[in-house]
CSV table of C-alpha atoms and ligand atoms in Angstrom, one decimal:
chain,number,residue,atom,x,y,z
A,11,MET,CA,-0.1,0.0,-0.1
A,12,ASP,CA,3.0,2.2,-0.4
A,13,HIS,CA,1.2,4.2,-3.0
A,14,LEU,CA,-0.9,5.5,-0.4
A,15,ILE,CA,1.7,7.4,1.3
A,16,SER,CA,3.2,8.9,-1.7
A,17,PRO,CA,4.2,12.6,-1.1
A,18,LEU,CA,1.2,15.1,-1.5
A,19,SER,CA,2.9,16.5,-4.7
A,20,PRO,CA,1.6,19.7,-6.3
A,21,THR,CA,0.5,17.5,-9.2
A,22,ASN,CA,-1.7,15.5,-6.9
A,23,ARG,CA,-3.4,18.4,-5.5
A,24,TRP,CA,-7.1,18.2,-6.3
A,25,TRP,CA,-8.3,20.3,-3.3
A,26,SER,CA,-8.4,24.1,-2.8
A,27,GLU,CA,-9.3,26.3,0.2
A,28,GLU,CA,-13.0,25.8,-1.0
A,29,THR,CA,-12.6,22.1,0.0
A,30,THR,CA,-14.2,21.7,3.5
A,31,ALA,CA,-13.4,19.0,6.1
A,32,VAL,CA,-15.1,18.5,9.3
A,33,VAL,CA,-13.2,16.7,12.3
A,34,THR,CA,-14.8,15.5,15.5
A,35,GLY,CA,-13.2,15.5,18.7
A,36,ALA,CA,-10.5,18.0,17.4
A,37,ASN,CA,-9.8,19.9,20.7
A,38,LYS,CA,-6.7,17.7,21.2
A,39,GLY,CA,-4.9,14.5,20.3
A,40,ILE,CA,-5.0,13.1,16.8
A,41,GLY,CA,-8.1,15.1,16.0
A,42,PHE,CA,-6.4,18.4,16.6
A,43,ALA,CA,-3.3,17.4,14.7
A,44,VAL,CA,-5.5,16.2,11.8
A,45,VAL,CA,-7.0,19.8,11.6
A,46,LYS,CA,-3.6,21.6,11.8
A,47,ARG,CA,-2.5,19.2,9.0
A,48,LEU,CA,-5.2,19.9,6.6
A,49,LEU,CA,-4.9,23.7,7.3
A,50,GLU,CA,-1.3,23.4,6.5
A,51,LEU,CA,-2.4,21.8,3.3
A,52,GLY,CA,-4.6,24.7,2.5
A,53,LEU,CA,-8.1,23.2,3.2
A,54,THR,CA,-10.9,24.8,5.1
A,55,VAL,CA,-11.5,22.9,8.3
A,56,VAL,CA,-14.2,22.8,10.8
A,57,LEU,CA,-12.9,21.9,14.3
A,58,THR,CA,-15.5,20.4,16.5
A,59,ALA,CA,-15.4,19.6,20.1
A,60,ARG,CA,-18.0,18.6,22.6
A,61,ASN,CA,-16.7,21.2,25.1
A,62,ALA,CA,-17.0,24.7,23.6
A,63,GLU,CA,-14.3,26.3,25.8
A,64,ASN,CA,-11.7,23.7,24.8
A,65,GLY,CA,-12.7,23.8,21.2
A,66,ILE,CA,-12.6,27.6,21.0
A,67,GLN,CA,-9.2,27.5,22.6
A,68,ALA,CA,-7.9,25.1,20.2
A,69,ALA,CA,-9.2,26.8,17.0
A,70,ASP,CA,-7.8,30.2,18.6
A,71,SER,CA,-4.5,28.6,18.9
A,72,LEU,CA,-4.4,27.6,15.3
A,73,ARG,CA,-5.5,31.0,14.2
A,74,LEU,CA,-2.9,32.6,16.3
A,75,THR,CA,-0.2,30.7,14.3
A,76,GLY,CA,-1.7,32.2,11.1
A,77,PHE,CA,-4.5,29.8,9.9
A,78,ARG,CA,-7.4,31.6,8.7
A,79,ASN,CA,-9.6,28.9,7.4
A,80,VAL,CA,-10.4,27.2,10.7
A,81,HIS,CA,-13.9,27.4,12.1
A,82,PHE,CA,-15.3,26.0,15.2
A,83,CYS,CA,-18.7,24.5,16.2
A,84,CYS,CA,-19.7,22.6,19.4
A,85,LEU,CA,-20.5,19.0,18.7
A,86,ASP,CA,-21.2,16.3,21.2
A,87,ILE,CA,-21.3,12.9,19.0
A,88,SER,CA,-23.1,10.9,21.7
A,89,ASP,CA,-26.0,13.5,21.7
A,90,PRO,CA,-28.4,13.3,18.8
A,91,SER,CA,-29.8,16.8,19.4
A,92,SER,CA,-26.1,18.2,19.3
A,93,ILE,CA,-25.7,16.2,15.8
A,94,ALA,CA,-28.8,17.7,14.5
A,95,ALA,CA,-27.8,21.3,15.6
A,96,PHE,CA,-24.3,20.8,14.0
A,97,ALA,CA,-25.7,19.5,10.8
A,98,SER,CA,-28.2,22.5,10.6
A,99,TRP,CA,-25.4,25.0,11.6
A,100,PHE,CA,-23.1,23.5,8.9
A,101,ARG,CA,-25.6,23.5,6.2
A,102,HIS,CA,-26.4,27.2,6.9
A,103,ASN,CA,-22.8,28.2,7.1
A,104,PHE,CA,-21.1,26.1,4.4
A,105,GLY,CA,-23.7,24.2,2.3
A,106,VAL,CA,-21.5,21.5,1.0
A,107,LEU,CA,-18.9,19.0,2.7
A,108,ASP,CA,-15.9,17.3,1.0
A,109,ILE,CA,-14.2,15.4,3.9
A,110,LEU,CA,-15.5,14.1,7.2
A,111,VAL,CA,-13.1,12.6,9.7
A,112,ASN,CA,-15.1,10.7,12.4
A,113,ASN,CA,-12.2,11.0,15.1
A,114,ALA,CA,-14.0,11.5,18.3
A,115,ALA,CA,-14.0,8.4,20.7
A,116,VAL,CA,-13.8,7.4,24.3
A,117,SER,CA,-12.2,4.5,26.4
A,118,PHE,CA,-12.2,4.1,30.0
A,119,ASN,CA,-9.3,1.6,30.2
A,120,ALA,CA,-5.8,2.4,30.8
A,121,VAL,CA,-3.3,0.6,28.4
A,122,GLY,CA,-3.1,-3.1,29.6
A,123,GLU,CA,-6.4,-2.9,31.4
A,124,ASN,CA,-9.4,-4.8,30.0
A,125,LEU,CA,-12.2,-4.0,32.1
A,126,ILE,CA,-15.8,-3.1,30.9
A,127,LYS,CA,-16.6,0.2,32.7
A,128,GLU,CA,-19.1,2.2,30.6
A,129,PRO,CA,-20.2,0.1,27.7
A,130,ASP,CA,-23.4,2.1,26.8
A,131,THR,CA,-21.3,5.3,26.8
A,132,ILE,CA,-18.6,3.6,24.5
A,133,ILE,CA,-21.0,2.1,22.1
A,134,LYS,CA,-23.1,5.4,22.1
A,135,THR,CA,-20.0,7.6,21.4
A,136,ASN,CA,-17.7,5.4,19.2
A,137,PHE,CA,-20.2,3.5,17.0
A,138,TYR,CA,-23.7,5.3,17.1
A,139,GLY,CA,-22.1,9.0,17.2
A,140,PRO,CA,-20.2,8.5,13.9
A,141,LYS,CA,-23.0,6.6,12.4
A,142,LEU,CA,-25.8,9.3,13.2
A,143,LEU,CA,-23.3,12.2,12.3
A,144,THR,CA,-22.5,10.5,9.0
A,145,GLU,CA,-26.1,10.1,8.2
A,146,ALA,CA,-27.0,13.5,9.2
A,147,LEU,CA,-24.4,15.0,6.8
A,148,LEU,CA,-24.8,12.6,3.9
A,149,PRO,CA,-27.0,14.9,1.8
A,150,LEU,CA,-24.5,17.6,2.2
A,151,PHE,CA,-21.5,16.0,0.6
A,152,ARG,CA,-20.4,17.6,-2.7
A,153,ARG,CA,-19.9,14.2,-4.5
A,154,SER,CA,-18.3,15.9,-7.4
A,155,ASP,CA,-15.7,14.2,-9.7
A,156,SER,CA,-12.9,14.6,-7.1
A,157,VAL,CA,-15.1,12.4,-4.8
A,158,SER,CA,-16.1,13.1,-1.4
A,159,ARG,CA,-14.5,11.2,1.6
A,160,ILE,CA,-15.3,9.8,5.0
A,161,LEU,CA,-12.6,8.5,7.1
A,162,ASN,CA,-13.6,6.6,10.3
A,163,MET,CA,-10.9,6.6,12.9
A,164,SER,CA,-11.0,2.8,14.1
A,165,SER,CA,-8.7,0.5,15.8
A,166,ARG,CA,-6.8,-2.8,15.1
A,167,LEU,CA,-8.7,-3.9,18.4
A,168,GLY,CA,-11.9,-4.0,16.5
A,169,THR,CA,-10.7,-6.2,13.6
A,170,LEU,CA,-12.7,-9.5,13.2
A,171,ASN,CA,-10.0,-11.8,14.1
A,172,LYS,CA,-10.4,-10.6,17.7
A,173,LEU,CA,-13.7,-12.2,17.9
A,174,ARG,CA,-13.6,-15.5,19.3
A,175,SER,CA,-17.1,-16.5,18.4
A,176,PRO,CA,-17.3,-18.0,14.8
A,177,SER,CA,-20.9,-17.4,14.6
A,178,ILE,CA,-20.8,-13.6,15.3
A,179,ARG,CA,-17.8,-13.4,13.1
A,180,ARG,CA,-19.7,-15.1,10.3
A,181,ILE,CA,-22.5,-12.5,10.6
A,182,LEU,CA,-20.2,-9.5,10.4
A,183,GLU,CA,-18.0,-10.9,7.6
A,184,SER,CA,-21.0,-11.6,5.4
A,185,GLU,CA,-21.1,-9.7,2.0
A,186,ASP,CA,-24.8,-9.0,2.5
A,187,LEU,CA,-24.3,-7.7,6.0
A,188,THR,CA,-26.9,-5.1,7.0
A,189,ASN,CA,-27.2,-2.3,9.4
A,190,GLU,CA,-30.0,-4.1,11.4
A,191,GLN,CA,-27.5,-7.1,11.8
A,192,ILE,CA,-24.8,-4.7,13.1
A,193,ASP,CA,-27.2,-3.2,15.6
A,194,ALA,CA,-28.5,-6.5,16.8
A,195,THR,CA,-24.8,-7.7,17.3
A,196,VAL,CA,-24.0,-4.7,19.3
A,197,THR,CA,-27.2,-5.1,21.4
A,198,GLN,CA,-26.4,-8.7,22.0
A,199,PHE,CA,-23.0,-7.7,23.4
A,200,LEU,CA,-24.4,-5.1,25.8
A,201,GLN,CA,-27.2,-7.8,26.9
A,202,ASP,CA,-24.2,-10.5,27.4
A,203,VAL,CA,-22.6,-7.7,29.5
A,204,LYS,CA,-25.5,-7.0,31.6
A,205,SER,CA,-26.2,-10.6,32.2
A,206,GLY,CA,-22.5,-11.2,33.2
A,207,THR,CA,-21.9,-13.7,30.4
A,208,TRP,CA,-19.8,-11.8,27.9
A,209,GLU,CA,-16.7,-13.7,28.7
A,210,LYS,CA,-18.3,-17.0,27.6
A,211,GLN,CA,-19.8,-15.6,24.4
A,212,GLY,CA,-16.5,-14.9,22.5
A,213,TRP,CA,-16.4,-11.2,22.5
A,214,PRO,CA,-13.0,-9.7,22.1
A,215,GLU,CA,-10.9,-9.7,25.4
A,216,ASN,CA,-8.7,-6.6,24.9
A,217,TRP,CA,-10.7,-3.4,25.7
A,218,PRO,CA,-13.8,-5.4,24.9
A,219,ASP,CA,-16.4,-2.7,24.7
A,220,TYR,CA,-14.2,-0.4,22.8
A,221,ALA,CA,-13.1,-3.2,20.4
A,222,ILE,CA,-16.9,-3.9,19.6
A,223,SER,CA,-17.5,-0.2,19.1
A,224,LYS,CA,-14.9,-0.2,16.6
A,225,MET,CA,-15.8,-3.5,15.0
A,226,ALA,CA,-19.4,-2.1,14.6
A,227,LEU,CA,-18.0,1.1,13.1
A,228,ASN,CA,-15.8,-0.9,10.7
A,229,ALA,CA,-18.9,-2.9,9.6
A,230,TYR,CA,-21.1,0.1,9.1
A,231,SER,CA,-18.4,1.6,6.9
A,232,ARG,CA,-18.4,-1.4,4.7
A,233,VAL,CA,-22.2,-1.5,4.4
A,234,LEU,CA,-22.1,2.4,3.7
A,235,ALA,CA,-19.3,2.0,1.1
A,236,ARG,CA,-21.5,-0.5,-0.7
A,237,ARG,CA,-24.6,1.8,-0.5
A,238,TYR,CA,-22.5,4.6,-2.2
A,239,ASP,CA,-20.6,2.4,-4.5
A,240,GLY,CA,-20.3,4.5,-7.9
A,241,LYS,CA,-21.8,7.5,-6.4
A,242,LYS,CA,-18.7,9.6,-5.7
A,243,LEU,CA,-18.4,9.0,-1.9
A,244,SER,CA,-15.6,7.0,-0.6
A,245,VAL,CA,-15.9,5.4,3.1
A,246,ASN,CA,-12.6,4.0,4.7
A,247,CYS,CA,-11.5,3.2,8.2
A,248,LEU,CA,-8.1,3.7,9.7
A,249,CYS,CA,-6.3,2.5,12.8
A,250,PRO,CA,-3.7,5.3,13.4
A,251,GLY,CA,-1.4,3.0,15.5
A,252,PHE,CA,-0.3,3.3,19.0
A,253,THR,CA,-0.3,6.9,19.3
A,254,ARG,CA,0.8,9.1,22.2
A,255,THR,CA,-2.4,10.8,23.3
A,256,SER,CA,-4.6,10.9,26.5
A,257,MET,CA,-6.3,8.0,25.3
A,258,THR,CA,-3.1,5.9,25.7
A,259,GLY,CA,-2.0,7.9,28.9
A,260,GLY,CA,0.8,9.3,26.7
A,261,GLN,CA,2.2,6.0,25.7
A,262,GLY,CA,2.8,5.0,22.1
A,263,THR,CA,5.2,4.6,19.2
A,264,HIS,CA,4.6,7.7,17.5
A,265,THR,CA,3.1,11.4,18.0
A,266,ALA,CA,-0.3,12.5,17.1
A,267,ASP,CA,1.3,14.8,14.5
A,268,GLU,CA,2.8,11.7,12.7
A,269,ALA,CA,-0.7,9.9,13.0
A,270,ALA,CA,-2.3,13.1,11.5
A,271,ALA,CA,0.1,13.0,8.5
A,272,THR,CA,-1.3,9.6,7.6
A,273,VAL,CA,-4.9,10.7,7.9
A,274,ALA,CA,-4.2,13.7,5.7
A,275,LYS,CA,-2.5,11.3,3.1
A,276,LEU,CA,-5.6,8.9,3.2
A,277,VAL,CA,-8.1,11.5,2.8
A,278,LEU,CA,-6.4,13.4,0.2
A,279,ILE,CA,-5.6,10.4,-2.2
A,280,PRO,CA,-6.1,11.4,-5.7
A,281,GLN,CA,-9.5,10.3,-7.1
A,282,GLU,CA,-7.7,7.6,-9.4
A,283,LYS,CA,-6.1,5.9,-6.5
A,284,LEU,CA,-9.0,6.3,-4.2
A,285,THR,CA,-10.5,3.1,-2.4
A,286,SER,CA,-13.9,2.4,-0.6
A,287,GLY,CA,-14.9,-0.1,2.2
A,288,LYS,CA,-11.3,-0.5,3.3
A,289,PHE,CA,-9.8,-0.8,6.6
A,290,TYR,CA,-6.2,0.6,7.0
A,291,ILE,CA,-3.6,0.0,9.7
A,292,CYS,CA,-0.8,2.4,10.4
A,293,LEU,CA,1.8,0.0,11.5
A,294,GLU,CA,4.2,2.9,11.9
A,295,PRO,CA,4.2,6.3,10.4
A,296,LYS,CA,5.5,5.5,7.0
A,297,LYS,CA,4.1,2.0,6.8
A,298,ILE,CA,0.2,1.4,6.4
A,299,ILE,CA,-1.5,-1.7,5.1
A,300,ALA,CA,-4.9,-2.4,3.9
A,301,LYS,CA,-6.7,-5.3,5.8
A,302,LEU,CA,-10.3,-5.8,4.3
B,17,NDP,P1,-7.9,11.5,22.8
B,17,NDP,O1,-8.5,10.8,24.0
B,17,NDP,O2,-6.7,12.1,22.9
B,17,NDP,O3,-9.1,12.3,22.1
B,17,NDP,C1,-10.3,12.1,21.8
B,17,NDP,C2,-11.1,13.2,21.5
B,17,NDP,O4,-12.4,12.7,21.3
B,17,NDP,C3,-11.1,14.2,22.4
B,17,NDP,O5,-11.1,15.5,21.7
B,17,NDP,C4,-12.4,14.1,23.2
B,17,NDP,O6,-12.9,15.1,23.7
B,17,NDP,C5,-13.2,13.6,22.0
B,17,NDP,N1,-14.5,13.2,22.4
B,17,NDP,C6,-14.8,12.1,23.3
B,17,NDP,N2,-16.2,11.9,23.4
B,17,NDP,C7,-16.8,12.7,22.6
B,17,NDP,C8,-18.1,13.2,22.3
B,17,NDP,N3,-19.1,12.5,22.9
B,17,NDP,N4,-18.3,14.2,21.5
B,17,NDP,C9,-17.3,14.8,20.9
B,17,NDP,N5,-16.0,14.6,21.2
B,17,NDP,C10,-15.7,13.5,22.0
B,17,NDP,O7,-7.9,10.3,21.7
B,17,NDP,P2,-6.8,10.1,20.4
B,17,NDP,O8,-6.7,11.3,19.7
B,17,NDP,O9,-5.8,9.0,20.7
B,17,NDP,O10,-8.0,9.3,19.6
B,17,NDP,C11,-8.4,9.7,18.3
B,17,NDP,C12,-9.2,8.5,17.4
B,17,NDP,O11,-8.1,7.6,17.3
B,17,NDP,C13,-10.1,7.7,18.3
B,17,NDP,O12,-11.2,7.5,17.5
B,17,NDP,C14,-9.4,6.5,18.8
B,17,NDP,O13,-10.4,5.4,19.2
B,17,NDP,C15,-8.4,6.3,17.7
B,17,NDP,N6,-7.3,5.5,17.9
B,17,NDP,C16,-6.3,5.9,18.9
B,17,NDP,C17,-5.2,5.1,19.1
B,17,NDP,C18,-4.1,5.6,19.9
B,17,NDP,O14,-3.0,5.0,20.1
B,17,NDP,N7,-4.2,6.9,20.5
B,17,NDP,C19,-5.2,3.7,18.7
B,17,NDP,C20,-6.1,3.4,17.7
B,17,NDP,C21,-7.2,4.2,17.5
B,17,NDP,P3,-12.7,15.7,25.4
B,17,NDP,O15,-11.4,16.5,25.4
B,17,NDP,O16,-13.8,16.7,25.6
B,17,NDP,O17,-12.7,14.5,25.9
């Protein structure tokens, strides 16, 4: 997949400052770094955050370093009314969208800890959040010849080989997978957690609730990619690799800026090299592989 990370040379440049990207959970971590990278490359970027004060501060810090095309809007992806308000604000202020990076997510485990603490919040934030936001913004994608792009930030913890149950795996692997089946799988997981039986059912062992949220997001991305096949909208997932942010307690093999450089390269791939329905893993900043 080396071609994916070829330099963003001027000849590959299909975008301009009219090209608009939205990044969720962008007050810090990889999200903030992605906003900065896209601004450096000359796009217009809407930085969103659930906490207005943190979001405004983050956007102001970028403006202070000279970026004019950064905008802020509050967005809590776990709250459907916040998503609806954001979609309406975006439609009113921008009208069309080119790139959506669904980055915001939560985990309540430290690295090496595999407890299930707030499964409902994790599923609501990491799976239903990006799904609802995507559905709300779908009518606004430009879908011109340069192709609109959705990148869902995922995790290798959510790949299907982490499922120990062959029957659940068969469902999620199916070429005919539906959104109803994905929702039913997630509901089943939450029920198994509530009844205390989840360990026997073959769900992932590492960061289990987080892994299921990302597995569901990957599955939804494949279904969406199929729905928009040939309709000028690409949908992919990326695991940014073990990155030093607050989610990992500052541990990791690389920085948020390095992860963001990969994100930018993936979402800005020239149209002729663009894929859809893929899951990419960034093993190290300059090495990414396609899994699905
Ligand atoms: P951080 O914890 O540093 O940042 C997460 C961001 O998401 C924060 O801005 C946080 O806001 C925001 N957020 C959380 N809940 C919501 C919500 N309900 N609405 C809006 N924003 C919210 O994490 P990373 O930067 O490390 O993670 C970015 C993405 O990369 C995530 O999807 C993560 O799962 C994924 N990832 C990260 C890896 C890593 O090693 N770091 C590895 C694999 C995947 P607030 O500041 O208010 O909490």
